[in-house]
PDB file of C-alpha atoms in Angstrom:
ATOM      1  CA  UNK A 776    -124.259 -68.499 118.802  1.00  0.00           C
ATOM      2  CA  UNK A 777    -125.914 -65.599 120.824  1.00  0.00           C
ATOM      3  CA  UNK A 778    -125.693 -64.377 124.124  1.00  0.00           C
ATOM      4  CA  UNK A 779    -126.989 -61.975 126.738  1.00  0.00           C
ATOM      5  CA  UNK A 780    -124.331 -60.912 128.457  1.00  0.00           C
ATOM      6  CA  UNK A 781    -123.291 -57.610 130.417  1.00  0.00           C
ATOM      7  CA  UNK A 782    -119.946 -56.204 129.585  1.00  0.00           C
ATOM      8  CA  UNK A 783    -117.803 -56.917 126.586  1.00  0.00           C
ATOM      9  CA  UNK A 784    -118.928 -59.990 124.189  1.00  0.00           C
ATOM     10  CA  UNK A 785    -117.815 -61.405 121.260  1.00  0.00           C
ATOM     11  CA  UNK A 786    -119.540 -64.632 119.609  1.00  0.00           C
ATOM     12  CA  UNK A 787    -119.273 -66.614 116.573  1.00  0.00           C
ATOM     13  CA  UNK A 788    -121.450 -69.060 114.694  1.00  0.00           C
ATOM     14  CA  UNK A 789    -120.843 -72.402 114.438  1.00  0.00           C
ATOM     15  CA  UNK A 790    -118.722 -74.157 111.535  1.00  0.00           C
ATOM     16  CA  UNK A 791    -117.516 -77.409 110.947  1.00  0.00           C
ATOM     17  CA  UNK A 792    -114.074 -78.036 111.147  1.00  0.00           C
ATOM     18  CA  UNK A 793    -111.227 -80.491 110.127  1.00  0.00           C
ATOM     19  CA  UNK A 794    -111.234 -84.279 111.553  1.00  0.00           C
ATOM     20  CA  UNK A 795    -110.332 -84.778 114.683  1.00  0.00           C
ATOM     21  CA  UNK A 796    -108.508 -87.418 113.625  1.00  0.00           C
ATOM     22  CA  UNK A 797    -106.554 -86.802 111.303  1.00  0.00           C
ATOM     23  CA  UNK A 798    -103.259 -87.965 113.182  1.00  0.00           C
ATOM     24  CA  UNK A 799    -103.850 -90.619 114.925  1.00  0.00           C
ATOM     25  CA  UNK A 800    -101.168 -92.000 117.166  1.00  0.00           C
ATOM     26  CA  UNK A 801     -99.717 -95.251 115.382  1.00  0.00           C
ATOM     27  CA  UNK A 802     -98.453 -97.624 118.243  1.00  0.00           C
ATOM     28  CA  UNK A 803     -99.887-100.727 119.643  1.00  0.00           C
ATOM     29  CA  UNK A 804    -102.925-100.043 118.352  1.00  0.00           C
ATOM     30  CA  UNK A 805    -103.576 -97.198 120.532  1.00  0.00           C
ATOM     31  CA  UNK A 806    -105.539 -93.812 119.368  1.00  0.00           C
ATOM     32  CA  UNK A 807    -104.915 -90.259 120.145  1.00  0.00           C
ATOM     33  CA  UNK A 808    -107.388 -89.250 122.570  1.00  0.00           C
ATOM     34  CA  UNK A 809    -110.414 -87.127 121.298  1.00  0.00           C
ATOM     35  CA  UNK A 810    -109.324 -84.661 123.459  1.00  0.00           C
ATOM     36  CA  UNK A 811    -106.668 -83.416 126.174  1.00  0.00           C
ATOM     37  CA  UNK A 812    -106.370 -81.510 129.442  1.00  0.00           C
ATOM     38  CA  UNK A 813    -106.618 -77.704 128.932  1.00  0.00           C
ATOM     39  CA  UNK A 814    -104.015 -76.957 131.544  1.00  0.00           C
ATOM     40  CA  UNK A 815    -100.559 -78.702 132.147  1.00  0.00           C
ATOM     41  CA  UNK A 816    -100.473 -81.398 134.748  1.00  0.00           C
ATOM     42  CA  UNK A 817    -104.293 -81.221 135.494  1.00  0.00           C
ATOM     43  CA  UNK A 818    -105.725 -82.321 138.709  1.00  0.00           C
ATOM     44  CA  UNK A 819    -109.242 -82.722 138.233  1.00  0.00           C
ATOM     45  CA  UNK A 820    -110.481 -81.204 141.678  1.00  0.00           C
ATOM     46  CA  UNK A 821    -114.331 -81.420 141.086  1.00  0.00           C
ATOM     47  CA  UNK A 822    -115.796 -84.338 138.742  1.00  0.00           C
ATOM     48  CA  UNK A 823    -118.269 -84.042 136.486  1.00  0.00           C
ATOM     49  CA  UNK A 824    -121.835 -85.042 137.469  1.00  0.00           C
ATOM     50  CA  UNK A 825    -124.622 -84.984 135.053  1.00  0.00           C
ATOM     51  CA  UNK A 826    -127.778 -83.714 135.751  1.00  0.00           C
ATOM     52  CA  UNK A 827    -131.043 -85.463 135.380  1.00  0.00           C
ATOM     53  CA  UNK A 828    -132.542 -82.765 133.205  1.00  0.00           C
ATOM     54  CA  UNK A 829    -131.270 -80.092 130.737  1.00  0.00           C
ATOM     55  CA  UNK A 830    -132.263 -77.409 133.902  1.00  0.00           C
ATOM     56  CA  UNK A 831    -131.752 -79.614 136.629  1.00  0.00           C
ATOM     57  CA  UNK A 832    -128.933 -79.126 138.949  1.00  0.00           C
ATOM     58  CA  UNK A 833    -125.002 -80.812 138.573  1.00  0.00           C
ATOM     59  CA  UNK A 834    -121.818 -79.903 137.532  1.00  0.00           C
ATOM     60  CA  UNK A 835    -122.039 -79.654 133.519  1.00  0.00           C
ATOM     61  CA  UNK A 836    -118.036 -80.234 133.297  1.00  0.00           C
ATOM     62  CA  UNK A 837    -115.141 -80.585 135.720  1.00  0.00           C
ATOM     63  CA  UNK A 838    -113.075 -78.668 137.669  1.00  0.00           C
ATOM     64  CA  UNK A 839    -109.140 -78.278 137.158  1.00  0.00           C
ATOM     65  CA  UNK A 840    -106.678 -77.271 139.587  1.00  0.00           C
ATOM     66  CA  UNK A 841    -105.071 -74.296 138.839  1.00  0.00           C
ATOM     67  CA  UNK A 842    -104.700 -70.260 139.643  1.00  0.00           C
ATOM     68  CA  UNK A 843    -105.369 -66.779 137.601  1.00  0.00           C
ATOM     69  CA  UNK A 844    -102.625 -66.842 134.517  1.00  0.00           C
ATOM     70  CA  UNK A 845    -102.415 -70.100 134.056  1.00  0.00           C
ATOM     71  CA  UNK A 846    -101.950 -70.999 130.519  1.00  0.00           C
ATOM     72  CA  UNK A 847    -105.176 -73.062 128.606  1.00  0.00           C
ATOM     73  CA  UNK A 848    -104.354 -75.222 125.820  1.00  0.00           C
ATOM     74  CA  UNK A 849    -106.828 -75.935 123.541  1.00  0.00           C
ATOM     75  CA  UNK A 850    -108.204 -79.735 123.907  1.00  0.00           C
ATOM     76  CA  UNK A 851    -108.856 -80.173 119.983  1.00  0.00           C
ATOM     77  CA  UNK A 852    -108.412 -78.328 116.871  1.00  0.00           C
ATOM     78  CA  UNK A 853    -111.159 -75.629 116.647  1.00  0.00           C
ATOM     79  CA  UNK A 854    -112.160 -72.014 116.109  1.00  0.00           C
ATOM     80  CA  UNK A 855    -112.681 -69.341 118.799  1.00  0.00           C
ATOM     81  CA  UNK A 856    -116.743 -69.611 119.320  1.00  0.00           C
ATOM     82  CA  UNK A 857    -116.795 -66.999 122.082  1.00  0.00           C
ATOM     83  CA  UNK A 858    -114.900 -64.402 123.902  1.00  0.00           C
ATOM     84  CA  UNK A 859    -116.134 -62.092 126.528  1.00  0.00           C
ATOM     85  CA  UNK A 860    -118.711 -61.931 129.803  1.00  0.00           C
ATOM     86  CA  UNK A 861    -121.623 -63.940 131.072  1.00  0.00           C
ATOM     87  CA  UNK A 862    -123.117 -62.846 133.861  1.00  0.00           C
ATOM     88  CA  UNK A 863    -120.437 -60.657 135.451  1.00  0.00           C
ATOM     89  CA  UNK A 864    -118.078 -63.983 134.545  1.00  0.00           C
ATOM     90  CA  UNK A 865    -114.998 -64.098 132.004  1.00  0.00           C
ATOM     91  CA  UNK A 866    -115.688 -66.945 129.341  1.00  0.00           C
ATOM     92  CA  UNK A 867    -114.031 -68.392 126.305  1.00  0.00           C
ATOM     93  CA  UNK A 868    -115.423 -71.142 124.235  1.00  0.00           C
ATOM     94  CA  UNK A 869    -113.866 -73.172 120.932  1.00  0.00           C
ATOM     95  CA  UNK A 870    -115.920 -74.767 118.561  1.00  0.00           C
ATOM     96  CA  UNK A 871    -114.737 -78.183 117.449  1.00  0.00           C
ATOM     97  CA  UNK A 872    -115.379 -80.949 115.008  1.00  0.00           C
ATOM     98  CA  UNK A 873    -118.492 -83.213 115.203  1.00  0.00           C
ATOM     99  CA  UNK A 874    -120.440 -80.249 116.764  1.00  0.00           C
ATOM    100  CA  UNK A 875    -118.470 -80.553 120.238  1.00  0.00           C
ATOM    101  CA  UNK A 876    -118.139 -77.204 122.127  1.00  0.00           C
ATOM    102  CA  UNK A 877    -115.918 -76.782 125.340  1.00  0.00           C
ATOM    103  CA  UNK A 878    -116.082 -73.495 127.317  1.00  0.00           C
ATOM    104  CA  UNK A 879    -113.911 -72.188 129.628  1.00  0.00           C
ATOM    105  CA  UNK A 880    -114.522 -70.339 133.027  1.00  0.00           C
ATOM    106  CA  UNK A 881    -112.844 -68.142 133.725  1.00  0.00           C
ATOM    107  CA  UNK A 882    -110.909 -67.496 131.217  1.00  0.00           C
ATOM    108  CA  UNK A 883    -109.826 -64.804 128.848  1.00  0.00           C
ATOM    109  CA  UNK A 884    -108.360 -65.034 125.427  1.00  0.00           C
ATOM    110  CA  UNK A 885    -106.209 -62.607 123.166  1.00  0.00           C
ATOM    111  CA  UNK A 886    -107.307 -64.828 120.110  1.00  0.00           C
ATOM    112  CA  UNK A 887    -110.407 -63.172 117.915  1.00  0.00           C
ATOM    113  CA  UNK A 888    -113.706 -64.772 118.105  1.00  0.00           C
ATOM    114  CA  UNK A 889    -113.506 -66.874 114.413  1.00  0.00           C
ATOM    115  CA  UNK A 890    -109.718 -67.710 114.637  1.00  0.00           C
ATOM    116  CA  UNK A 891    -108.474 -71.602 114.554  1.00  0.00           C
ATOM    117  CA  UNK A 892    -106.743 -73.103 117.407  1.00  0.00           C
ATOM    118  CA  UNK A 893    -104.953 -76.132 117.157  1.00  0.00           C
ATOM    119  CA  UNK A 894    -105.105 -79.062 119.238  1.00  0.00           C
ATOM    120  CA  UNK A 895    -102.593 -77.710 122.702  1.00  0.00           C
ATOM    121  CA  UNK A 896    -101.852 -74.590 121.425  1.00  0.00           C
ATOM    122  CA  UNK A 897    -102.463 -71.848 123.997  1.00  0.00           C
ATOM    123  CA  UNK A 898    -105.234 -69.983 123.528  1.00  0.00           C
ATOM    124  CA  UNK A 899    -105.981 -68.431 126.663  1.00  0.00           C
ATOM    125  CA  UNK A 900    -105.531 -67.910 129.970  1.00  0.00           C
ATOM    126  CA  UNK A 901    -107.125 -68.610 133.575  1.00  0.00           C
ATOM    127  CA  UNK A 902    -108.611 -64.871 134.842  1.00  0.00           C
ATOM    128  CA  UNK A 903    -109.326 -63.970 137.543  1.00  0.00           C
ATOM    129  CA  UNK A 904    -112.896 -62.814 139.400  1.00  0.00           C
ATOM    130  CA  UNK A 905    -115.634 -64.337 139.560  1.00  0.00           C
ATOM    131  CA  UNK A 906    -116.574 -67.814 139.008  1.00  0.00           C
ATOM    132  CA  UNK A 907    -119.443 -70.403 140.107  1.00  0.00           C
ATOM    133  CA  UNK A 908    -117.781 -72.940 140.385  1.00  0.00           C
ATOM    134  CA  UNK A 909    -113.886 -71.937 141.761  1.00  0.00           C
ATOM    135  CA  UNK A 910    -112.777 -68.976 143.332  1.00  0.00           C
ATOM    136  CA  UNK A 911    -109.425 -68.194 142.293  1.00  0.00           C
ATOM    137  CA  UNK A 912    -108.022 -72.500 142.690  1.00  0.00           C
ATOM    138  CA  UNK A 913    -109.762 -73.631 139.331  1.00  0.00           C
ATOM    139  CA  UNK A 914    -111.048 -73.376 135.416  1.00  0.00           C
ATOM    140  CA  UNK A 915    -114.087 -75.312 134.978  1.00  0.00           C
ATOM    141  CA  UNK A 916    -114.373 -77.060 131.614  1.00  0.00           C
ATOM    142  CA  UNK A 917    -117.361 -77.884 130.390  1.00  0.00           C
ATOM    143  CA  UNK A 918    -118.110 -80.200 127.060  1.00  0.00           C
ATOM    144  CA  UNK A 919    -121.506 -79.888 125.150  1.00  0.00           C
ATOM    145  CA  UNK A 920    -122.259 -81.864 122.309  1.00  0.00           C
ATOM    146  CA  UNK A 921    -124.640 -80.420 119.393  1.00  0.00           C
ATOM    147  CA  UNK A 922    -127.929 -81.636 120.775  1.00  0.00           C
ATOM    148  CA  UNK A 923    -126.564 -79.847 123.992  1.00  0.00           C
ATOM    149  CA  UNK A 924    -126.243 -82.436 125.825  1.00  0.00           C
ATOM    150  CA  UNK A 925    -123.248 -82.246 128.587  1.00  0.00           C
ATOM    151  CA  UNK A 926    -120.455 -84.463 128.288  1.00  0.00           C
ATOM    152  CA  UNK A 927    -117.718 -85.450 130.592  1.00  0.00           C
ATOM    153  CA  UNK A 928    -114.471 -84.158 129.251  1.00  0.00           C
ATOM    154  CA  UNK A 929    -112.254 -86.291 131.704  1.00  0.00           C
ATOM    155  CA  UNK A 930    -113.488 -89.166 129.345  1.00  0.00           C
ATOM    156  CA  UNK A 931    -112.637 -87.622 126.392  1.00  0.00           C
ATOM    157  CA  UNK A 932    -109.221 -87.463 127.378  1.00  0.00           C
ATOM    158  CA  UNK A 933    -108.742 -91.365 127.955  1.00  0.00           C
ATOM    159  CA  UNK A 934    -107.039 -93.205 125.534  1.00  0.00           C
ATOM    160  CA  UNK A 935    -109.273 -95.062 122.967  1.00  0.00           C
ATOM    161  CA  UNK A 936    -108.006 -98.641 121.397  1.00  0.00           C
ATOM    162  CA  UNK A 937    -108.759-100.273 118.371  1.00  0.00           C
ATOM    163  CA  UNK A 938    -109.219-104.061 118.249  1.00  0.00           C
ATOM    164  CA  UNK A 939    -109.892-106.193 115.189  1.00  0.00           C
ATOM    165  CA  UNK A 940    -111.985-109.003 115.821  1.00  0.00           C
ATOM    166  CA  UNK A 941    -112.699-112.223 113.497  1.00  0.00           C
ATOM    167  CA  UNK A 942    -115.521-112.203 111.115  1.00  0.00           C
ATOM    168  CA  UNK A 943    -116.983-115.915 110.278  1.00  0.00           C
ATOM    169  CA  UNK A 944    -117.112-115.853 107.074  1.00  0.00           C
ATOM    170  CA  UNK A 945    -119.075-119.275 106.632  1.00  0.00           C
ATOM    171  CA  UNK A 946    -122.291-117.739 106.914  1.00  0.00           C
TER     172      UNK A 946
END
């Protein structure tokens, strides 16, 4: 994955990594969720809001209540995609399974662009400076799927079921 960036930038291809499912929670019939909030007791303060085109305007992720030093948590097992600047603005992204990407802004990391992060292990934290979408009271999390196609991670963080159903098997 490439950039143009100003200032200090690190990047990293993309790989495939292990299942995202590999431990799936085991009671009444309930499934860990694909994902989970990148910061500890999220308030989701701005919603996610797709936009009708790939340059069209909307808000490509959500907003979460927080303030600079906050911890982030990674949402899913994955690698360190990207660490550095865009645009004057501090970003981190992880590369996940199934081609998912979530970036971070803003957000700095100590971790090295190609190392794995587990599923809520802290890999980051919330910086400070500049920001288009919160000024010092947010991260903004944004999902993209390998098409690029935006996602809304607030729904990737809702529990998923599983439900047999009855096959006839007269037919």
């Amino acid at each position: 994955m490439a950039f143009a960036t100003a200032g200090s930038v690190r990047s990293h291809s993309m790989r495939s990594i292990g299942s995202a499912d590999t431990n799936p929670q085991k009671s009444a019939g309930v499934c860990r969720t694909r994902m989970v909030m990148p910061v500890a007791d999220a308030s989701i303060t701005n919603a996610f809001d797709r936009p009708a085109a790939r340059w069209s305007s909307g808000h490509r992720g959500v907003d979460i209540a927080s303030v600079p030093g906050t911890p982030l948590i990674a949402p899913d097992d994955g690698v360190v995609a990207f660490s550095g600047t865009v645009a004057g603005k501090s970003v981190v992204s992880i590369a996940h399974a199934g081609g998912l990407t979530s970036t971070f802004e803003p957000a700095t990391s100590d971790m090295e662009v190609g190392e794995h992060v587990g599923r809520s292990q802290r890999f980051g934290f919330i910086a400070e400076g500049l920001s288009d979408h919160c000024l010092d009271i947010c991260v903004h999390w944004g999902v993209m799927d390998a098409s690029g196609e935006y996602l809304d991670p607030s729904l990737l963080t809702l529990p998923r079921s599983v439900a047999l159903k009855p096959v006839d098997m007269s037919l």
